[in-house]
Short mmCIF file of C-alpha atoms in Angstrom, two decimals:
data_model
loop_
_atom_site.label_atom_id
_atom_site.label_comp_id
_atom_site.label_asym_id
_atom_site.label_seq_id
_atom_site.Cartn_x
_atom_site.Cartn_y
_atom_site.Cartn_z
CA MET A 1 31.59 95.43 98.91
CA PRO A 2 32.89 94.19 95.49
CA ALA A 3 32.87 90.55 94.78
CA HIS A 4 36.11 88.74 94.72
CA PRO A 5 36.74 85.41 92.89
CA ALA A 6 37.95 83.65 95.93
CA ALA A 7 34.50 83.92 97.67
CA ASP A 8 32.83 81.41 95.27
CA LEU A 9 35.54 78.93 94.33
CA THR A 10 34.30 75.57 92.91
CA HIS A 11 36.01 72.26 93.52
CA GLY A 12 35.90 70.69 90.07
CA ASP A 13 36.62 66.93 89.45
CA ARG A 14 38.29 65.63 92.69
CA SER A 15 39.39 62.38 91.10
CA SER A 16 42.02 64.27 89.07
CA ILE A 17 43.36 66.30 91.94
CA GLU A 18 46.82 65.44 93.49
CA LEU A 19 46.94 65.38 97.24
CA PRO A 20 48.14 68.73 98.65
CA GLU A 21 51.56 68.91 100.12
CA VAL A 22 50.18 71.27 102.76
CA LEU A 23 46.68 71.61 104.05
CA VAL A 24 45.94 75.03 105.83
CA VAL A 25 42.99 75.04 108.25
CA GLY A 26 41.41 78.48 108.27
CA SER A 27 41.08 81.27 105.73
CA GLY A 28 41.51 84.30 107.76
CA LEU A 29 44.48 86.56 107.22
CA PHE A 30 46.95 84.12 108.96
CA GLY A 31 45.70 81.11 106.94
CA LEU A 32 45.60 83.08 103.59
CA SER A 33 48.97 84.63 104.07
CA THR A 34 50.52 81.22 104.89
CA ALA A 35 48.90 79.58 102.00
CA LEU A 36 50.07 82.36 99.62
CA HIS A 37 53.74 82.14 100.66
CA LEU A 38 53.61 78.31 100.56
CA ALA A 39 52.33 78.44 96.97
CA ARG A 40 54.98 80.97 96.06
CA ALA A 41 57.56 78.53 97.39
CA GLY A 42 56.19 75.91 94.94
CA ARG A 43 53.97 73.87 97.23
CA ARG A 44 50.60 72.41 96.44
CA VAL A 45 48.17 73.79 99.01
CA THR A 46 44.62 73.44 99.99
CA VAL A 47 42.82 75.75 102.27
CA VAL A 48 39.81 74.42 104.30
CA ASP A 49 37.46 76.47 106.28
CA GLU A 50 34.07 76.17 107.95
CA GLY A 51 32.92 79.31 106.12
CA THR A 52 34.22 81.31 103.31
CA PRO A 53 37.42 83.38 103.19
CA ALA A 54 37.55 86.39 105.63
CA SER A 55 34.12 85.56 107.15
CA GLY A 56 35.38 85.11 110.64
CA THR A 57 37.34 87.47 112.91
CA THR A 58 39.22 88.99 110.09
CA ALA A 59 36.11 90.62 108.85
CA ALA A 60 35.84 92.55 112.08
CA GLY A 61 39.53 93.83 111.88
CA ALA A 62 39.99 97.49 112.35
CA GLY A 63 42.57 97.67 109.56
CA PHE A 64 45.17 100.04 110.92
CA VAL A 65 48.70 98.88 110.54
CA GLY A 66 51.85 100.41 112.06
CA LEU A 67 55.16 99.88 113.86
CA TRP A 68 53.69 99.05 117.23
CA ALA A 69 57.01 97.68 118.56
CA ALA A 70 58.60 101.08 118.21
CA GLY A 71 57.12 102.48 121.43
CA TYR A 72 53.47 101.38 121.75
CA ALA A 73 53.86 97.66 122.63
CA TRP A 74 56.68 97.86 125.05
CA TYR A 75 56.97 94.10 125.36
CA TRP A 76 57.91 93.64 121.67
CA ASN A 77 61.19 94.22 120.03
CA GLU A 78 62.90 94.02 116.56
CA SER A 79 61.32 90.70 115.73
CA GLU A 80 57.80 92.12 115.86
CA ARG A 81 58.97 95.45 114.27
CA ASP A 82 60.32 93.44 111.31
CA LEU A 83 57.00 91.58 111.01
CA GLU A 84 55.06 94.86 111.10
CA GLN A 85 57.25 96.42 108.32
CA TYR A 86 56.70 93.21 106.31
CA GLY A 87 52.94 93.68 106.62
CA ILE A 88 53.18 97.32 105.62
CA ASP A 89 55.21 96.45 102.49
CA PHE A 90 52.82 93.48 101.70
CA TYR A 91 49.66 95.61 101.77
CA ARG A 92 51.30 98.27 99.65
CA GLU A 93 51.96 95.68 96.99
CA LEU A 94 48.49 94.20 97.36
CA ALA A 95 46.94 97.70 96.90
CA ASP A 96 48.54 97.82 93.48
CA THR A 97 46.31 94.97 92.21
CA ALA A 98 43.02 95.57 94.25
CA ASP A 99 40.99 98.12 96.00
CA ILE A 100 41.57 97.39 99.71
CA GLY A 101 40.86 100.85 101.10
CA PHE A 102 44.62 101.69 101.28
CA ARG A 103 45.48 104.89 103.16
CA ASP A 104 49.00 106.06 103.51
CA ARG A 105 48.59 108.55 106.39
CA GLY A 106 50.73 107.44 109.25
CA ASN A 107 49.78 106.98 112.89
CA VAL A 108 49.55 109.69 115.54
CA TRP A 109 49.50 109.09 119.29
CA LEU A 110 47.68 111.70 121.29
CA SER A 111 47.41 112.80 124.80
CA VAL A 112 44.57 114.79 126.45
CA SER A 113 46.39 115.71 129.78
CA ASP A 114 49.89 116.75 130.87
CA GLU A 115 50.23 113.41 132.64
CA GLY A 116 49.23 111.58 129.54
CA TYR A 117 51.79 113.51 127.54
CA ARG A 118 54.55 112.57 130.02
CA ASP A 119 53.62 108.93 130.42
CA HIS A 120 52.53 107.92 126.89
CA ILE A 121 53.88 110.48 124.30
CA LEU A 122 57.43 111.34 125.46
CA PRO A 123 58.53 107.75 125.65
CA PHE A 124 58.03 107.40 121.87
CA ASP A 125 60.71 110.09 121.26
CA ARG A 126 63.23 108.17 123.31
CA HIS A 127 62.49 104.65 121.94
CA PRO A 128 65.48 102.85 120.33
CA LEU A 129 63.31 101.66 117.46
CA LYS A 130 61.91 105.13 116.65
CA PRO A 131 61.46 105.17 112.84
CA ALA A 132 62.82 107.75 110.52
CA GLY A 133 60.74 110.86 110.32
CA ALA A 134 58.94 110.28 113.64
CA ARG A 135 58.52 113.38 115.70
CA LEU A 136 56.78 115.02 118.66
CA LEU A 137 53.76 117.27 117.85
CA THR A 138 52.50 120.27 119.63
CA PRO A 139 48.58 120.66 119.92
CA GLU A 140 48.72 123.11 116.96
CA GLU A 141 50.88 120.78 115.01
CA VAL A 142 48.44 117.93 115.69
CA ALA A 143 45.69 119.97 114.19
CA GLU A 144 47.72 120.60 111.03
CA VAL A 145 48.68 116.94 110.62
CA VAL A 146 45.19 115.66 111.53
CA PRO A 147 42.60 117.82 109.77
CA GLY A 148 39.37 118.07 111.91
CA VAL A 149 41.02 117.38 115.29
CA SER A 150 40.60 120.23 117.83
CA ALA A 151 43.91 121.55 119.16
CA ALA A 152 42.14 122.54 122.31
CA ALA A 153 41.24 118.79 122.97
CA VAL A 154 44.81 117.54 123.15
CA THR A 155 48.11 118.31 125.00
CA GLY A 156 50.41 116.97 122.34
CA GLY A 157 51.15 114.02 120.04
CA PHE A 158 53.72 111.94 118.32
CA LEU A 159 53.79 111.00 114.52
CA HIS A 160 54.83 107.67 113.07
CA PRO A 161 54.76 108.64 109.38
CA GLY A 162 54.95 105.13 107.91
CA GLY A 163 51.66 103.66 109.27
CA ILE A 164 48.91 102.66 106.90
CA GLN A 165 45.12 101.82 106.82
CA ILE A 166 43.28 99.21 104.94
CA SER A 167 39.89 97.64 104.98
CA ALA A 168 40.53 94.34 106.64
CA PRO A 169 37.69 92.37 104.98
CA ASP A 170 38.45 93.84 101.52
CA ALA A 171 42.20 93.10 102.01
CA ALA A 172 41.46 89.49 102.96
CA LEU A 173 39.11 88.88 99.97
CA ALA A 174 41.73 90.46 97.67
CA LEU A 175 44.43 88.16 99.25
CA ALA A 176 42.03 85.16 98.88
CA ALA A 177 41.79 86.03 95.14
CA GLU A 178 45.65 86.22 94.97
CA VAL A 179 45.89 82.83 96.63
CA ALA A 180 43.51 81.36 94.18
CA ARG A 181 45.63 82.76 91.30
CA ALA A 182 48.67 81.14 92.87
CA GLY A 183 46.98 77.74 92.29
CA VAL A 184 45.70 77.10 95.87
CA ARG A 185 42.48 75.17 96.18
CA PHE A 186 39.70 76.11 98.63
CA GLU A 187 37.45 73.70 100.57
CA ASN A 188 34.96 76.28 101.74
CA CYS A 189 31.97 75.69 104.19
CA THR A 190 33.83 72.60 105.49
CA PRO A 191 34.16 72.42 109.23
CA VAL A 192 37.13 70.45 110.53
CA ALA A 193 36.56 68.16 113.43
CA SER A 194 40.09 66.75 114.09
CA VAL A 195 43.59 66.38 112.96
CA LEU A 196 44.53 62.98 111.47
CA VAL A 197 47.61 61.61 113.08
CA GLU A 198 49.25 58.31 112.02
CA ASP A 199 52.58 56.93 113.36
CA GLY A 200 53.22 60.21 115.12
CA ALA A 201 52.73 62.49 112.05
CA ALA A 202 49.93 64.72 110.94
CA VAL A 203 48.50 63.34 107.68
CA GLY A 204 45.49 65.41 107.16
CA VAL A 205 42.14 66.41 108.83
CA ARG A 206 38.81 64.80 109.30
CA THR A 207 35.75 67.03 108.54
CA SER A 208 32.56 67.25 110.62
CA ALA A 209 30.85 65.20 107.86
CA GLY A 210 33.39 62.41 108.41
CA ALA A 211 35.41 62.97 105.20
CA GLU A 212 39.16 62.71 105.35
CA LEU A 213 41.28 65.32 103.62
CA ARG A 214 44.86 64.24 103.38
CA ALA A 215 48.14 66.05 103.09
CA GLY A 216 51.83 65.84 103.69
CA GLN A 217 51.81 68.55 106.30
CA VAL A 218 49.03 70.52 108.22
CA VAL A 219 48.95 74.13 109.30
CA LEU A 220 46.34 75.16 111.86
CA ALA A 221 45.34 78.79 111.28
CA SER A 222 42.04 78.57 113.18
CA GLY A 223 42.20 81.60 115.40
CA SER A 224 40.31 81.24 118.68
CA TRP A 225 39.16 77.86 117.76
CA THR A 226 42.54 76.19 117.37
CA ASN A 227 42.60 74.60 120.84
CA ALA A 228 39.65 72.45 119.98
CA LEU A 229 41.75 70.79 117.24
CA LEU A 230 44.85 70.57 119.50
CA ALA A 231 43.21 69.20 122.67
CA PRO A 232 42.99 65.58 121.51
CA LEU A 233 46.77 65.71 121.01
CA GLY A 234 47.43 66.85 124.58
CA ARG A 235 48.43 70.35 123.63
CA THR A 236 46.72 73.57 124.89
CA LEU A 237 47.81 76.99 123.82
CA PRO A 238 47.59 79.70 126.40
CA PHE A 239 44.81 81.72 124.83
CA ALA A 240 42.46 84.33 126.65
CA ARG A 241 39.79 84.79 124.09
CA VAL A 242 38.26 88.25 124.20
CA LEU A 243 35.31 89.72 122.31
CA ALA A 244 36.27 93.01 120.62
CA SER A 245 33.99 95.69 119.31
CA ARG A 246 34.22 98.61 116.96
CA LEU A 247 31.85 101.40 115.91
CA THR A 248 31.53 103.14 112.47
CA THR A 249 29.81 106.52 111.96
CA GLU A 250 27.86 107.74 108.97
CA PRO A 251 30.01 109.60 106.59
CA PHE A 252 30.27 113.34 107.35
CA GLY A 253 32.84 114.59 104.82
CA LEU A 254 36.07 113.72 106.89
CA GLY A 255 39.09 113.50 104.59
CA GLN A 256 41.90 111.05 105.03
CA ILE A 257 43.63 111.35 108.37
CA PRO A 258 46.29 109.27 110.26
CA THR A 259 45.07 106.62 112.69
CA LEU A 260 44.71 108.22 116.07
CA MET A 261 45.74 106.34 119.28
CA LEU A 262 45.02 107.72 122.61
CA PRO A 263 46.48 105.23 125.21
CA GLU A 264 45.31 107.06 128.30
CA LEU A 265 41.68 106.83 127.24
CA ASP A 266 41.42 103.03 127.79
CA GLY A 267 43.28 102.38 124.41
CA LEU A 268 40.98 104.63 122.33
CA TRP A 269 41.84 104.29 118.54
CA VAL A 270 40.11 106.38 115.73
CA ARG A 271 40.52 106.13 112.02
CA GLU A 272 38.84 107.51 108.93
CA HIS A 273 36.42 105.16 107.06
CA ARG A 274 34.79 106.31 103.83
CA GLY A 275 34.37 109.83 105.05
CA GLY A 276 33.30 109.03 108.52
CA LEU A 277 35.06 107.44 111.50
CA THR A 278 35.54 103.84 112.94
CA TYR A 279 36.68 103.53 116.45
CA GLY A 280 36.86 101.48 119.62
CA HIS A 281 38.40 101.17 123.06
CA GLY A 282 38.48 98.92 126.14
CA GLY A 283 34.90 99.56 126.90
CA GLY A 284 33.92 97.32 123.92
CA TYR A 285 35.93 94.39 125.08
CA GLU A 286 34.89 91.33 127.29
CA ALA A 287 36.77 88.16 128.13
CA LEU A 288 34.82 85.07 127.30
CA GLY A 289 35.50 83.54 130.63
CA SER A 290 36.54 79.97 130.40
CA ALA A 291 37.78 77.42 127.75
CA GLU A 292 34.15 75.92 127.99
CA THR A 293 32.54 79.20 126.72
CA ARG A 294 31.54 79.02 123.09
CA ALA A 295 33.16 81.58 120.71
CA ASP A 296 30.66 82.78 118.20
CA ARG A 297 32.11 83.32 114.67
CA ARG A 298 30.02 86.57 114.43
CA PRO A 299 29.24 87.85 117.94
CA GLN A 300 26.14 89.91 118.61
CA ARG A 301 26.69 91.61 122.00
CA THR A 302 24.77 94.97 121.63
CA ASP A 303 25.15 95.76 125.29
CA LEU A 304 28.84 96.25 124.94
CA VAL A 305 28.27 98.33 121.88
CA ASP A 306 25.71 100.53 123.59
CA ALA A 307 27.99 101.08 126.52
CA MET A 308 30.99 101.96 124.43
CA ARG A 309 28.97 104.32 122.19
CA ALA A 310 27.79 106.11 125.32
CA GLN A 311 31.29 106.45 126.75
CA LEU A 312 32.94 107.62 123.68
CA ALA A 313 30.29 110.02 122.13
CA PRO A 314 31.35 113.05 124.24
CA VAL A 315 35.11 112.29 123.94
CA LEU A 316 34.76 112.12 120.05
CA ALA A 317 32.69 115.18 119.97
CA ALA A 318 35.36 117.17 121.72
CA LEU A 319 38.20 115.62 119.66
CA ILE A 320 36.68 116.01 116.24
CA PRO A 321 33.69 118.40 116.57
CA SER A 322 32.58 118.10 112.89
CA GLY A 323 31.53 114.42 113.30
CA GLY A 324 28.08 115.35 114.52
CA ASP A 325 26.00 113.25 117.06
CA TYR A 326 28.41 110.26 117.67
CA ALA A 327 25.73 108.72 119.93
CA ASP A 328 23.16 108.16 117.13
CA THR A 329 25.13 107.56 113.95
CA ALA A 330 27.18 104.38 114.55
CA GLU A 331 27.07 100.98 112.97
CA TRP A 332 29.08 98.21 114.64
CA THR A 333 30.91 94.94 114.26
CA GLN A 334 32.43 92.36 116.69
CA GLY A 335 35.09 89.59 116.49
CA ILE A 336 36.91 87.20 118.85
CA VAL A 337 40.65 87.94 119.44
CA SER A 338 43.03 85.59 121.19
CA MET A 339 45.47 86.99 123.66
CA THR A 340 48.50 85.02 124.70
CA ALA A 341 50.16 84.85 128.21
CA ASP A 342 53.21 86.93 127.03
CA ARG A 343 51.48 88.81 124.36
CA ARG A 344 53.55 87.26 121.60
CA PHE A 345 52.37 85.27 118.76
CA ILE A 346 52.29 81.47 118.47
CA ALA A 347 53.95 80.20 115.14
CA GLY A 348 55.81 76.97 114.57
CA PRO A 349 55.81 73.21 114.95
CA VAL A 350 53.37 71.34 117.32
CA PRO A 351 55.69 68.95 119.15
CA GLU A 352 52.97 66.24 119.43
CA ALA A 353 52.83 65.51 115.71
CA ALA A 354 55.42 65.68 113.06
CA GLY A 355 54.35 67.75 110.10
CA LEU A 356 51.75 69.72 112.24
CA TRP A 357 52.21 73.49 112.44
CA VAL A 358 50.22 76.36 114.01
CA VAL A 359 49.96 80.07 113.56
CA ALA A 360 47.64 81.66 116.16
CA GLY A 361 47.46 84.11 119.00
CA ASP A 362 46.73 87.33 117.17
CA ASN A 363 46.95 89.52 120.31
CA GLU A 364 44.55 92.00 118.72
CA SER A 365 47.00 92.82 115.91
CA GLY A 366 46.57 90.05 113.37
CA VAL A 367 45.92 92.50 110.51
CA THR A 368 49.32 94.04 111.03
CA HIS A 369 51.30 90.90 111.70
CA GLY A 370 49.36 88.35 109.58
CA PRO A 371 51.41 88.72 106.24
CA GLY A 372 54.73 88.41 108.16
CA LEU A 373 53.64 85.57 110.36
CA GLY A 374 52.33 83.75 107.29
CA ARG A 375 55.66 84.08 105.60
CA LEU A 376 57.44 83.02 108.75
CA VAL A 377 55.43 79.71 108.96
CA ALA A 378 55.82 79.07 105.30
CA ASP A 379 59.62 79.54 105.68
CA LEU A 380 59.61 77.11 108.54
CA VAL A 381 57.45 74.52 106.68
CA THR A 382 59.65 74.77 103.58
CA GLY A 383 62.92 74.74 105.56
CA ALA A 384 63.88 78.21 104.24
CA GLN A 385 65.61 80.82 106.31
CA PRO A 386 62.98 83.11 107.79
CA VAL A 387 63.07 86.63 106.31
CA ALA A 388 61.13 88.29 109.13
CA GLY A 389 60.68 87.53 112.84
CA ASP A 390 62.52 85.31 115.31
CA PRO A 391 60.91 81.84 115.21
CA ALA A 392 62.36 81.09 118.73
CA LEU A 393 60.10 83.74 120.23
CA TYR A 394 56.92 82.14 118.94
CA ARG A 395 57.41 78.49 119.48
CA PRO A 396 54.12 76.77 120.64
CA ASP A 397 55.99 74.83 123.36
CA ARG A 398 57.68 77.80 125.07
CA PHE A 399 54.94 77.77 127.63
CA ASP A 400 55.68 74.23 128.86
CA GLY A 401 56.43 74.14 132.55
CA VAL A 402 54.99 77.61 133.49
CA ASP A 403 53.49 77.88 136.79
CA TYR A 404 49.85 78.54 135.66
CA ASP A 405 47.25 76.48 133.91
CA THR A 406 47.45 77.24 130.28
CA ALA A 407 43.79 75.80 129.88
CA ASP A 408 42.47 78.43 132.41
CA GLU A 409 41.80 81.60 130.52
CA ALA A 410 41.63 83.60 133.73
CA ALA A 411 45.18 82.43 134.62
CA VAL A 412 46.35 83.39 131.15
CA ARG A 413 45.02 86.87 131.43
CA ALA A 414 46.59 87.21 134.86
CA ALA A 415 50.00 86.30 133.45
CA MET A 416 49.89 88.86 130.61
CA PRO A 417 52.16 91.81 130.96
CA ALA A 418 50.51 95.29 131.34
CA ARG A 419 49.37 96.73 128.08
CA ARG A 420 51.43 99.94 128.52
CA GLU A 421 54.85 100.38 129.97
CA VAL A 422 53.90 103.03 132.49
CA ASP A 423 51.39 100.57 133.94
CA ALA A 424 53.98 97.74 134.22
CA VAL A 425 56.46 100.17 135.98
CA ARG A 426 53.75 101.33 138.44
#
C-alpha cells in the first residue's frame, strides 16, 4: 500500500498552537470526514486517536458503495439515499486526487432460485426510490453485465448502475492526507480516557496518560468504543457490536465487475479486488455478547474465517468458475461493526453535555455513509443547514424511554428489524 502523508504526522511546537475549536476523537472514515468538513467550514480542528488514521475498523471495510435505501435496506428512506449519493459523489472527487482503488461498475443483486427471484429481486423493480437506469436482468444478461459469472448459476438479477467500489483503507488514508492539507492537526497514538465536562459543557478530553486536550467542542467518532467514553456521563447508545469477516482470493485475471449481492445466501456479497475476489456473508459474523466483552481493534478469529471459507467455496465455484480453488486461496481481515436497535445511524448532540457531539452506529455501512454523516455532523456543529440526511432520524436521544435495556446488547439485537423486507413480512 502506498504511503500517505497523514500516516506519519508530527506535532511540532505545541506552545505556538491555538486551542482547536473542535476536537474529533477517532480517525476512521466517520472522524476523518467530520474533520474535513469542519475544516472546510473554517473551523480549527484536531483529530485524536489511539492509533493512526484508518488503522481500526475502517481498514477492514469491504469498500462497496451503493444506494442501499433503494430496495436493499427496506427500513431506510430518502434520508439514507441522500447520504449514500453524497458518499458516491465524495469518493468520485477523492479519486481524482489519489489512487483509492476506484471502480465505477454498479451493483447487481442476484438470485439463485425462483423463490429468491420473487422475494429479493422483483421488489427492486417496484421500489419508489429506484434510480435511473436500474433494470431487471435475465440470467443471460447477468452473464453479459458481469463477465465471469455463470448464467446457469443464477435465476435473474437487478442492476443499480451508479454503485462504486473503493479500497476502504486506501480511501481513508487519502482522506487523512486531504484532512491534513486542510490544516487539521493529528494527535496519533493517543488513547482517550474520558471527556472533560465543566459547568455542563464539554471542554476537551483527558488522555490515558493523564494529559488534557482542550477544545471548544468535542465530536466522538470512536465507533464501537464510543460507549466507554459516554458511560460516565450517564448516556449509553444502543449498540450491538458484531465481529465481521471478509476473505480475499489470489488474483486470477478477473476483470472489473459490479459488486454482487445475493441476499438469499445469508447476505453473500462479492466484488473484484486486484484481479481476484473479496467476499463475505453472515457465516463470518459473530455478536460480541455483552457490553463487558472487549472489542479488539484488529480481531483474529480464524475459526469464523475457516467456517466461512468452507461454506462459500462451492457457492463461488459455481457462480464464478474461473476463480480456481476458493477453499485454498483466500486471505482475510476482520473488524468490529456497531449495529443500532433501529438500524439507523447515530449523529447529533449528546444531551448530557453542551458542545458534545457523536457520530456512530455504522450498521455495517460506514464506508458508504461515512462522508455524508461527517458532513451532517459538521453542519450541525457549525449551525449550517444540513445538505444531506434528516438529523431528526439520527438523534442520540431518540431511544430514551424504549422498553428494552440499551446497555444489553442482546436486547438491542432483538429489537433490530429484520435485515430483509420479506423476512419482516413473514
